């Protein structure tokens, strides 16, 4: 009797926890995807230097390098719920600092880059982006292992991650669209003040999420019991497929951010190096890039349906090869080939804009990148058992690839052209194909992973 009465209650608790994790998944994308489109403002101020424009994105992801391992440790010390609450509080602080960069420091210069004076508010903005990076790192550390756990691991765990990722993509779709609409056409008068409404909305959403999560019951499987520490004889670094997966995560996030981020700069650039869009180029860029994130939503919804039958490995192999083909087509297709794609501006609303056809092929990559994160994470933690929470922290640290690789890509773009820079993305996709075919195999099954098999209580 007692057992049958408890089961429905536990099931309802799991459903509420899953919904809460989905909500946090959306918040991760909302904050992360502010950086690249906002970067067009700074890139314009630095005379079209897209590399400097991506510095906010770089600072956002650089935070993962410092917070990845500590975030994983927080899960065992204070649990999923408190880690998420702290993350949202940090997020509000980071967004506020970014808003502050549009209010103070514009008239004070601090150094120069390439002969162009750097205003103090640029450094304030970078600080805000760095603080926001701490926020999304902590949230990522909570959401992914929690959804994998609530789904029972395996294909079902990947299915929940992909479903949550669909909301993540929806949020990611709206963010560049809104930023592009608020900016319109870049001009000397464009400042961070143009996107201030979106920053305040984001702060309000975080505050609301904080209140909601406060009253939600979250399972705490990795929360330390008592004051003693638990020490294991091995670590995630002893698993070859996990190490390869860590590298895969580093490259994947660079791919996911680099494709739309560089495309945004290419379309918004009204110089001879850009796409040749006349009028509100930033609005057009934001609308086109939003389709990339929308297709990520579509891809994750499809994956959430088929993941019960189609393995993570098969999905990763197929999408990595498809993305390589799409990007190669985009690289070689002449700029003169143009197509109509949806765009949005505050003055004209939704409309069709003529853009290079290569942008369409790059946007289609969203269908491919949509399932990569869940697939890599699922394959990399398979068979880790008690080492999963620690591995999650390592994965979060490697998300710094989303800052480093796009920065390198835009350095290449500044030197030899936007499209040439996409060869870097092709190389990273080739590695993911290797991981799906060979690198994901667990060859360390002799290592004990059960909680009772090896722990040493000190």
CSV table of C-alpha atoms in Angstrom, one decimal:
chain,number,residue,atom,x,y,z
A,1,UNK,CA,0.0,0.0,0.0
A,2,UNK,CA,2.7,2.5,1.0
A,3,UNK,CA,4.8,1.7,-2.0
A,4,UNK,CA,1.9,2.1,-4.5
A,5,UNK,CA,0.9,5.4,-2.9
A,6,UNK,CA,4.4,6.8,-3.1
A,7,UNK,CA,5.0,6.0,-6.7
A,8,UNK,CA,2.5,8.4,-8.3
A,9,UNK,CA,3.8,11.2,-6.0
A,10,UNK,CA,7.4,10.6,-7.0
A,11,UNK,CA,6.3,10.5,-10.7
A,12,UNK,CA,4.5,13.9,-10.3
A,13,UNK,CA,7.6,15.3,-8.7
A,14,UNK,CA,9.8,14.1,-11.6
A,15,UNK,CA,7.5,15.8,-14.1
A,16,UNK,CA,7.7,19.1,-12.2
A,17,UNK,CA,11.4,18.8,-12.0
A,18,UNK,CA,11.6,18.1,-15.8
A,19,UNK,CA,9.5,21.2,-16.5
A,20,UNK,CA,11.7,23.3,-14.3
A,21,UNK,CA,14.8,22.0,-16.1
A,22,UNK,CA,13.2,22.8,-19.5
A,23,UNK,CA,12.6,26.4,-18.3
A,24,UNK,CA,16.2,26.8,-17.3
A,25,UNK,CA,17.3,25.4,-20.6
A,26,UNK,CA,15.5,28.3,-22.3
A,27,UNK,CA,17.2,30.9,-20.0
A,28,UNK,CA,20.6,29.6,-21.0
A,29,UNK,CA,20.0,30.3,-24.6
A,30,UNK,CA,18.4,33.7,-24.0
A,31,UNK,CA,21.5,35.0,-22.2
A,32,UNK,CA,24.1,33.4,-24.3
A,33,UNK,CA,22.6,34.5,-27.6
A,34,UNK,CA,22.6,38.2,-26.6
A,35,UNK,CA,26.4,38.4,-27.1
A,36,UNK,CA,26.9,37.8,-30.8
A,37,UNK,CA,24.2,40.2,-32.2
A,38,UNK,CA,25.0,42.9,-29.6
A,39,UNK,CA,28.6,42.4,-30.8
A,40,UNK,CA,27.7,44.0,-34.1
A,41,UNK,CA,27.3,47.3,-32.2
A,42,UNK,CA,30.9,47.2,-31.0
A,43,UNK,CA,32.2,45.8,-34.2
A,44,UNK,CA,30.8,48.8,-36.0
A,45,UNK,CA,32.4,51.2,-33.5
A,46,UNK,CA,35.8,49.5,-34.1
A,47,UNK,CA,35.5,50.1,-37.9
A,48,UNK,CA,34.0,46.8,-38.8
A,49,UNK,CA,36.4,44.6,-36.7
A,50,UNK,CA,34.2,41.5,-36.2
A,51,UNK,CA,36.9,39.9,-34.0
A,52,UNK,CA,36.5,42.7,-31.4
A,53,UNK,CA,32.8,42.5,-31.9
A,54,UNK,CA,33.0,38.9,-30.8
A,55,UNK,CA,34.9,39.7,-27.6
A,56,UNK,CA,31.7,39.9,-25.6
A,57,UNK,CA,30.9,36.3,-26.8
A,58,UNK,CA,34.4,35.3,-25.9
A,59,UNK,CA,34.1,36.7,-22.4
A,60,UNK,CA,30.8,35.0,-22.0
A,61,UNK,CA,32.3,31.6,-22.8
A,62,UNK,CA,35.6,32.3,-21.1
A,63,UNK,CA,33.7,32.2,-17.8
A,64,UNK,CA,33.2,28.4,-18.4
A,65,UNK,CA,36.9,27.8,-18.2
A,66,UNK,CA,36.9,29.2,-14.6
A,67,UNK,CA,33.5,28.0,-13.5
A,68,UNK,CA,33.2,24.6,-15.1
A,69,UNK,CA,34.9,22.5,-12.4
A,70,UNK,CA,33.6,24.6,-9.4
A,71,UNK,CA,30.1,24.4,-10.9
A,72,UNK,CA,30.3,20.6,-10.9
A,73,UNK,CA,31.5,20.7,-7.3
A,74,UNK,CA,28.6,22.9,-6.3
A,75,UNK,CA,26.2,20.1,-7.3
A,76,UNK,CA,27.6,17.8,-4.7
A,77,UNK,CA,27.9,20.5,-2.0
A,78,UNK,CA,24.7,22.5,-2.3
A,79,UNK,CA,22.7,20.5,-4.8
A,80,UNK,CA,20.9,21.2,-8.1
A,81,UNK,CA,18.3,23.6,-6.8
A,82,UNK,CA,20.6,26.0,-4.8
A,83,UNK,CA,23.1,26.0,-7.7
A,84,UNK,CA,20.4,27.0,-10.1
A,85,UNK,CA,19.2,29.8,-7.7
A,86,UNK,CA,22.7,31.2,-7.3
A,87,UNK,CA,23.1,31.1,-11.1
A,88,UNK,CA,20.0,33.2,-11.7
A,89,UNK,CA,21.1,35.8,-9.1
A,90,UNK,CA,24.5,36.0,-10.9
A,91,UNK,CA,22.6,36.3,-14.2
A,92,UNK,CA,20.7,39.4,-13.0
A,93,UNK,CA,24.0,41.0,-11.9
A,94,UNK,CA,25.7,40.3,-15.3
A,95,UNK,CA,22.8,41.7,-17.3
A,96,UNK,CA,22.7,44.8,-15.1
A,97,UNK,CA,26.4,45.5,-15.7
A,98,UNK,CA,25.8,45.1,-19.5
A,99,UNK,CA,23.0,47.6,-19.2
A,100,UNK,CA,25.3,49.9,-17.3
A,101,UNK,CA,27.7,50.0,-20.2
A,102,UNK,CA,25.1,51.9,-22.2
A,103,UNK,CA,24.8,54.5,-19.4
A,104,UNK,CA,28.3,55.3,-18.2
A,105,UNK,CA,31.8,55.3,-19.6
A,106,UNK,CA,31.1,56.2,-23.3
A,107,UNK,CA,33.0,59.5,-23.1
A,108,UNK,CA,36.1,58.1,-21.3
A,109,UNK,CA,38.7,56.3,-23.3
A,110,UNK,CA,41.0,53.6,-22.0
A,111,UNK,CA,43.7,52.6,-24.5
A,112,UNK,CA,43.3,51.9,-28.2
A,113,UNK,CA,43.1,49.1,-30.7
A,114,UNK,CA,44.6,49.6,-34.2
A,115,UNK,CA,44.6,53.3,-33.7
A,116,UNK,CA,40.9,53.4,-32.6
A,117,UNK,CA,40.3,54.7,-29.0
A,118,UNK,CA,38.5,52.1,-26.8
A,119,UNK,CA,35.8,53.6,-24.5
A,120,UNK,CA,35.6,52.6,-20.9
A,121,UNK,CA,32.0,51.3,-21.4
A,122,UNK,CA,33.4,48.6,-23.7
A,123,UNK,CA,35.3,47.1,-20.8
A,124,UNK,CA,32.1,47.4,-18.6
A,125,UNK,CA,30.2,45.5,-21.2
A,126,UNK,CA,32.9,42.8,-21.4
A,127,UNK,CA,32.7,42.5,-17.6
A,128,UNK,CA,28.9,42.0,-17.7
A,129,UNK,CA,29.3,39.4,-20.4
A,130,UNK,CA,31.8,37.6,-18.3
A,131,UNK,CA,29.5,37.6,-15.3
A,132,UNK,CA,26.7,36.3,-17.4
A,133,UNK,CA,29.0,33.5,-18.5
A,134,UNK,CA,29.2,32.3,-14.9
A,135,UNK,CA,25.4,32.2,-14.8
A,136,UNK,CA,24.9,30.1,-17.9
A,137,UNK,CA,27.8,27.8,-17.0
A,138,UNK,CA,26.2,27.0,-13.6
A,139,UNK,CA,22.8,26.5,-15.3
A,140,UNK,CA,24.2,24.2,-17.9
A,141,UNK,CA,25.9,22.1,-15.2
A,142,UNK,CA,22.5,21.7,-13.5
A,143,UNK,CA,20.3,21.1,-16.5
A,144,UNK,CA,22.1,18.5,-18.6
A,145,UNK,CA,22.9,15.8,-16.0
A,146,UNK,CA,19.5,16.4,-14.3
A,147,UNK,CA,17.6,15.7,-17.5
A,148,UNK,CA,19.8,12.7,-18.3
A,149,UNK,CA,19.2,11.4,-14.8
A,150,UNK,CA,15.4,12.0,-14.9
A,151,UNK,CA,15.2,10.2,-18.2
A,152,UNK,CA,17.2,7.2,-16.8
A,153,UNK,CA,20.2,7.7,-19.1
A,154,UNK,CA,20.5,6.1,-22.5
A,155,UNK,CA,18.2,7.0,-25.3
A,156,UNK,CA,15.5,8.2,-23.0
A,157,UNK,CA,18.0,10.6,-21.2
A,158,UNK,CA,19.0,11.9,-24.6
A,159,UNK,CA,15.4,12.3,-25.5
A,160,UNK,CA,14.7,14.6,-22.6
A,161,UNK,CA,17.9,16.7,-23.3
A,162,UNK,CA,16.7,17.1,-26.9
A,163,UNK,CA,13.2,18.2,-25.8
A,164,UNK,CA,14.7,20.7,-23.4
A,165,UNK,CA,17.0,21.8,-26.1
A,166,UNK,CA,13.9,22.6,-28.3
A,167,UNK,CA,12.9,25.3,-25.8
A,168,UNK,CA,16.5,26.4,-25.7
A,169,UNK,CA,16.4,26.8,-29.5
A,170,UNK,CA,13.1,28.7,-29.4
A,171,UNK,CA,14.7,31.2,-27.0
A,172,UNK,CA,17.7,31.4,-29.2
A,173,UNK,CA,15.5,32.1,-32.2
A,174,UNK,CA,13.9,35.1,-30.6
A,175,UNK,CA,17.0,36.7,-29.1
A,176,UNK,CA,18.9,37.7,-32.4
A,177,UNK,CA,15.6,38.6,-33.9
A,178,UNK,CA,14.8,41.1,-31.2
A,179,UNK,CA,18.3,42.5,-31.0
A,180,UNK,CA,18.4,43.0,-34.8
A,181,UNK,CA,15.0,44.7,-34.7
A,182,UNK,CA,16.1,47.1,-31.9
A,183,UNK,CA,19.4,48.0,-33.7
A,184,UNK,CA,18.0,48.3,-37.2
A,185,UNK,CA,20.8,49.9,-39.3
A,186,UNK,CA,24.1,50.4,-37.6
A,187,UNK,CA,25.2,54.0,-37.4
A,188,UNK,CA,27.5,56.2,-35.2
A,189,UNK,CA,24.4,56.8,-33.0
A,190,UNK,CA,23.9,53.1,-32.3
A,191,UNK,CA,24.7,52.3,-28.6
A,192,UNK,CA,24.0,49.7,-26.0
A,193,UNK,CA,21.0,51.9,-25.1
A,194,UNK,CA,19.3,50.5,-28.2
A,195,UNK,CA,19.1,47.0,-26.7
A,196,UNK,CA,18.4,48.2,-23.1
A,197,UNK,CA,14.7,47.1,-23.2
A,198,UNK,CA,15.8,43.5,-23.9
A,199,UNK,CA,18.3,43.5,-21.1
A,200,UNK,CA,15.6,44.6,-18.6
A,201,UNK,CA,13.3,41.9,-19.9
A,202,UNK,CA,16.0,39.3,-19.4
A,203,UNK,CA,16.5,40.5,-15.8
A,204,UNK,CA,12.8,40.3,-15.2
A,205,UNK,CA,12.6,36.8,-16.6
A,206,UNK,CA,15.5,35.7,-14.3
A,207,UNK,CA,13.8,37.2,-11.3
A,208,UNK,CA,10.5,35.4,-12.1
A,209,UNK,CA,12.4,32.1,-12.7
A,210,UNK,CA,14.1,32.5,-9.3
A,211,UNK,CA,10.7,32.7,-7.6
A,212,UNK,CA,9.4,29.7,-9.5
A,213,UNK,CA,12.4,27.4,-8.9
A,214,UNK,CA,12.4,28.4,-5.2
A,215,UNK,CA,9.1,26.5,-4.8
A,216,UNK,CA,9.9,23.6,-7.0
A,217,UNK,CA,11.1,20.3,-5.5
A,218,UNK,CA,14.3,19.1,-7.4
A,219,UNK,CA,15.8,15.6,-6.8
A,220,UNK,CA,19.3,15.8,-5.3
A,221,UNK,CA,21.1,12.5,-6.1
A,222,UNK,CA,24.6,13.9,-5.9
A,223,UNK,CA,24.2,16.0,-2.8
A,224,UNK,CA,26.9,15.0,-0.2
A,225,UNK,CA,25.5,13.3,2.9
A,226,UNK,CA,27.3,14.3,6.1
A,227,UNK,CA,30.5,16.3,6.4
A,228,UNK,CA,32.9,13.6,5.1
A,229,UNK,CA,34.3,13.8,1.6
A,230,UNK,CA,34.2,10.9,-0.9
A,231,UNK,CA,37.3,10.1,-2.8
A,232,UNK,CA,37.4,7.7,-5.8
A,233,UNK,CA,40.3,5.8,-7.2
A,234,UNK,CA,39.6,7.0,-10.8
A,235,UNK,CA,38.2,10.1,-12.5
A,236,UNK,CA,36.4,10.8,-15.8
A,237,UNK,CA,39.8,11.5,-17.3
A,238,UNK,CA,40.4,7.7,-17.1
A,239,UNK,CA,37.7,7.0,-19.7
A,240,UNK,CA,38.9,7.5,-23.3
A,241,UNK,CA,35.4,8.1,-24.7
A,242,UNK,CA,34.9,10.8,-22.1
A,243,UNK,CA,38.1,12.5,-22.9
A,244,UNK,CA,37.3,12.5,-26.7
A,245,UNK,CA,33.8,13.7,-25.8
A,246,UNK,CA,35.3,16.7,-23.8
A,247,UNK,CA,37.2,17.7,-27.0
A,248,UNK,CA,34.0,17.1,-28.9
A,249,UNK,CA,32.1,19.5,-26.7
A,250,UNK,CA,34.8,22.1,-27.1
A,251,UNK,CA,34.6,22.0,-30.9
A,252,UNK,CA,30.8,21.6,-31.0
A,253,UNK,CA,30.1,24.8,-29.1
A,254,UNK,CA,32.6,26.6,-31.4
A,255,UNK,CA,30.6,25.3,-34.3
A,256,UNK,CA,27.2,26.1,-32.9
A,257,UNK,CA,28.2,29.7,-32.1
A,258,UNK,CA,30.6,30.3,-35.0
A,259,UNK,CA,28.2,29.5,-37.8
A,260,UNK,CA,25.5,32.0,-36.9
A,261,UNK,CA,27.8,34.5,-35.2
A,262,UNK,CA,30.1,35.0,-38.2
A,263,UNK,CA,27.0,34.9,-40.5
A,264,UNK,CA,25.5,37.8,-38.5
A,265,UNK,CA,28.7,39.9,-39.0
A,266,UNK,CA,28.8,39.0,-42.7
A,267,UNK,CA,25.2,40.0,-43.4
A,268,UNK,CA,25.4,43.2,-41.2
A,269,UNK,CA,28.6,44.3,-42.8
A,270,UNK,CA,27.8,46.9,-45.4
A,271,UNK,CA,31.4,47.3,-46.6
A,272,UNK,CA,32.8,45.6,-49.7
A,273,UNK,CA,33.6,42.6,-47.5
A,274,UNK,CA,30.0,42.0,-46.5
A,275,UNK,CA,27.0,40.5,-48.1
A,276,UNK,CA,26.0,43.7,-49.9
A,277,UNK,CA,22.7,44.2,-48.2
A,278,UNK,CA,21.2,47.7,-48.6
A,279,UNK,CA,19.2,49.3,-45.8
A,280,UNK,CA,18.7,47.9,-42.3
A,281,UNK,CA,21.4,45.2,-42.7
A,282,UNK,CA,21.5,44.4,-38.9
A,283,UNK,CA,17.7,43.8,-38.9
A,284,UNK,CA,18.1,41.5,-41.9
A,285,UNK,CA,21.0,39.7,-40.3
A,286,UNK,CA,19.1,39.2,-37.1
A,287,UNK,CA,16.1,37.8,-38.9
A,288,UNK,CA,18.2,35.4,-41.0
A,289,UNK,CA,20.2,34.2,-38.1
A,290,UNK,CA,17.0,33.7,-36.1
A,291,UNK,CA,16.0,31.1,-38.7
A,292,UNK,CA,19.2,29.1,-37.8
A,293,UNK,CA,18.1,28.9,-34.2
A,294,UNK,CA,14.5,28.1,-35.3
A,295,UNK,CA,15.8,25.2,-37.3
A,296,UNK,CA,17.7,24.1,-34.2
A,297,UNK,CA,14.3,24.0,-32.5
A,298,UNK,CA,12.9,21.9,-35.3
A,299,UNK,CA,15.9,19.5,-35.3
A,300,UNK,CA,15.6,19.0,-31.5
A,301,UNK,CA,11.9,18.4,-31.7
A,302,UNK,CA,12.5,15.7,-34.4
A,303,UNK,CA,15.3,14.2,-32.3
A,304,UNK,CA,13.2,14.1,-29.2
A,305,UNK,CA,10.7,12.0,-31.1
A,306,UNK,CA,13.1,9.6,-32.8
A,307,UNK,CA,15.7,9.3,-30.0
A,308,UNK,CA,13.8,6.5,-28.4
A,309,UNK,CA,14.6,4.4,-31.5
A,310,UNK,CA,17.6,6.1,-33.3
A,311,UNK,CA,20.8,6.1,-31.2
A,312,UNK,CA,22.8,9.2,-30.3
A,313,UNK,CA,25.7,7.8,-32.2
A,314,UNK,CA,23.8,7.4,-35.5
A,315,UNK,CA,22.4,10.9,-35.2
A,316,UNK,CA,25.8,12.4,-34.6
A,317,UNK,CA,27.4,10.7,-37.6
A,318,UNK,CA,24.6,11.7,-40.0
A,319,UNK,CA,24.4,15.4,-38.9
A,320,UNK,CA,28.1,16.0,-38.8
A,321,UNK,CA,28.5,14.7,-42.4
A,322,UNK,CA,25.5,16.7,-43.6
A,323,UNK,CA,26.8,19.9,-42.0
A,324,UNK,CA,30.1,19.5,-43.7
A,325,UNK,CA,28.4,19.2,-47.1
A,326,UNK,CA,26.2,22.3,-46.4
A,327,UNK,CA,29.1,24.5,-45.4
A,328,UNK,CA,31.2,23.4,-48.4
A,329,UNK,CA,28.4,24.4,-50.7
A,330,UNK,CA,28.1,27.8,-48.9
A,331,UNK,CA,31.9,28.4,-49.2
A,332,UNK,CA,32.0,27.7,-53.0
A,333,UNK,CA,28.7,29.2,-54.0
A,334,UNK,CA,29.2,32.7,-55.7
A,335,UNK,CA,27.9,35.7,-53.7
A,336,UNK,CA,25.9,36.8,-56.7
A,337,UNK,CA,23.5,33.9,-56.3
A,338,UNK,CA,20.8,35.4,-54.1
A,339,UNK,CA,17.6,34.2,-52.4
A,340,UNK,CA,14.8,35.8,-50.5
A,341,UNK,CA,14.7,35.1,-46.7
A,342,UNK,CA,12.5,36.4,-43.9
A,343,UNK,CA,13.7,39.5,-42.0
A,344,UNK,CA,12.2,41.8,-39.4
A,345,UNK,CA,12.7,45.4,-38.5
A,346,UNK,CA,10.9,47.7,-36.0
A,347,UNK,CA,9.8,50.0,-38.8
A,348,UNK,CA,8.7,47.5,-41.5
A,349,UNK,CA,7.9,44.5,-39.5
A,350,UNK,CA,8.3,41.1,-41.2
A,351,UNK,CA,9.4,41.2,-44.8
A,352,UNK,CA,11.5,39.2,-47.4
A,353,UNK,CA,15.0,40.4,-48.0
A,354,UNK,CA,17.5,39.4,-50.8
A,355,UNK,CA,20.6,37.8,-49.3
A,356,UNK,CA,23.4,35.6,-50.8
A,357,UNK,CA,22.2,32.0,-51.2
A,358,UNK,CA,25.2,30.8,-49.2
A,359,UNK,CA,23.5,32.3,-46.1
A,360,UNK,CA,20.6,29.8,-46.6
A,361,UNK,CA,23.0,26.8,-46.6
A,362,UNK,CA,24.7,28.1,-43.4
A,363,UNK,CA,21.3,28.6,-41.8
A,364,UNK,CA,20.3,25.0,-42.7
A,365,UNK,CA,23.2,23.8,-40.5
A,366,UNK,CA,20.9,24.6,-37.6
A,367,UNK,CA,19.1,21.3,-38.3
A,368,UNK,CA,22.5,19.5,-37.8
A,369,UNK,CA,23.9,21.3,-34.8
A,370,UNK,CA,20.6,21.0,-33.0
A,371,UNK,CA,21.2,17.4,-31.9
A,372,UNK,CA,25.0,17.5,-31.4
A,373,UNK,CA,25.1,18.7,-27.8
A,374,UNK,CA,22.7,16.1,-26.5
A,375,UNK,CA,24.3,13.3,-28.6
A,376,UNK,CA,27.9,14.1,-27.5
A,377,UNK,CA,27.0,14.5,-23.8
A,378,UNK,CA,24.9,11.4,-23.8
A,379,UNK,CA,27.7,9.3,-25.5
A,380,UNK,CA,30.5,10.8,-23.3
A,381,UNK,CA,28.8,10.1,-19.9
A,382,UNK,CA,27.5,6.6,-20.9
A,383,UNK,CA,28.9,4.1,-18.4
A,384,UNK,CA,30.4,6.7,-16.1
A,385,UNK,CA,28.1,6.0,-13.1
A,386,UNK,CA,29.3,7.8,-10.0
A,387,UNK,CA,31.7,9.9,-12.1
A,388,UNK,CA,28.9,11.6,-14.1
A,389,UNK,CA,28.6,14.8,-11.9
A,390,UNK,CA,32.3,15.4,-12.0
A,391,UNK,CA,32.4,14.9,-15.8
A,392,UNK,CA,29.6,17.4,-16.2
A,393,UNK,CA,31.8,20.1,-14.6
A,394,UNK,CA,34.6,19.2,-17.0
A,395,UNK,CA,32.2,19.5,-20.0
A,396,UNK,CA,31.1,22.9,-18.8
A,397,UNK,CA,34.7,24.0,-18.6
A,398,UNK,CA,35.2,23.0,-22.2
A,399,UNK,CA,32.3,25.1,-23.4
A,400,UNK,CA,34.9,27.8,-23.5
A,401,UNK,CA,35.3,26.6,-27.1
A,402,UNK,CA,32.2,28.7,-27.9
A,403,UNK,CA,34.3,31.8,-27.2
A,404,UNK,CA,37.7,30.7,-28.4
A,405,UNK,CA,36.8,29.1,-31.8
A,406,UNK,CA,34.5,31.8,-33.0
A,407,UNK,CA,37.1,34.4,-32.0
A,408,UNK,CA,39.7,32.5,-34.1
A,409,UNK,CA,37.2,32.2,-36.9
A,410,UNK,CA,36.5,35.9,-37.0
A,411,UNK,CA,40.3,36.6,-36.9
A,412,UNK,CA,40.5,34.5,-40.0
A,413,UNK,CA,37.5,36.4,-41.4
A,414,UNK,CA,39.1,39.8,-40.9
A,415,UNK,CA,42.3,38.5,-42.6
A,416,UNK,CA,41.1,36.5,-45.6
A,417,UNK,CA,37.3,36.8,-45.7
A,418,UNK,CA,34.2,35.6,-44.0
A,419,UNK,CA,33.6,32.5,-46.1
A,420,UNK,CA,37.2,31.2,-45.9
A,421,UNK,CA,36.9,31.2,-42.1
A,422,UNK,CA,34.2,28.5,-42.4
A,423,UNK,CA,36.9,25.9,-43.3
A,424,UNK,CA,37.7,26.0,-39.5
A,425,UNK,CA,34.2,24.9,-38.9
A,426,UNK,CA,34.5,22.1,-41.5
A,427,UNK,CA,37.6,20.8,-39.6
A,428,UNK,CA,35.8,20.8,-36.3
A,429,UNK,CA,32.8,18.9,-37.9
A,430,UNK,CA,35.3,16.3,-39.2
A,431,UNK,CA,36.4,15.7,-35.6
A,432,UNK,CA,32.8,15.1,-34.5
A,433,UNK,CA,32.3,12.6,-37.3
A,434,UNK,CA,35.4,10.8,-36.0
A,435,UNK,CA,33.9,10.9,-32.5
A,436,UNK,CA,30.6,9.4,-33.6
A,437,UNK,CA,32.3,6.6,-35.6
A,438,UNK,CA,35.2,5.7,-33.4
A,439,UNK,CA,35.9,7.9,-30.5
A,440,UNK,CA,32.7,7.4,-28.6
A,441,UNK,CA,33.3,3.7,-27.9
A,442,UNK,CA,33.8,2.9,-24.1
A,443,UNK,CA,37.0,0.9,-23.9
A,444,UNK,CA,37.4,1.3,-20.1
A,445,UNK,CA,34.6,-0.9,-18.9
A,446,UNK,CA,36.9,-2.5,-16.4
A,447,UNK,CA,36.8,0.6,-14.2
A,448,UNK,CA,34.3,0.3,-11.3
A,449,UNK,CA,31.5,2.9,-11.6
A,450,UNK,CA,28.9,1.7,-9.0
A,451,UNK,CA,28.6,3.9,-5.9
A,452,UNK,CA,29.2,0.9,-3.6
A,453,UNK,CA,32.1,-0.6,-5.6
A,454,UNK,CA,35.0,1.7,-4.8
A,455,UNK,CA,34.4,4.8,-2.8
A,456,UNK,CA,36.8,5.6,0.0
A,457,UNK,CA,35.2,7.7,2.8
A,458,UNK,CA,37.7,9.9,4.5
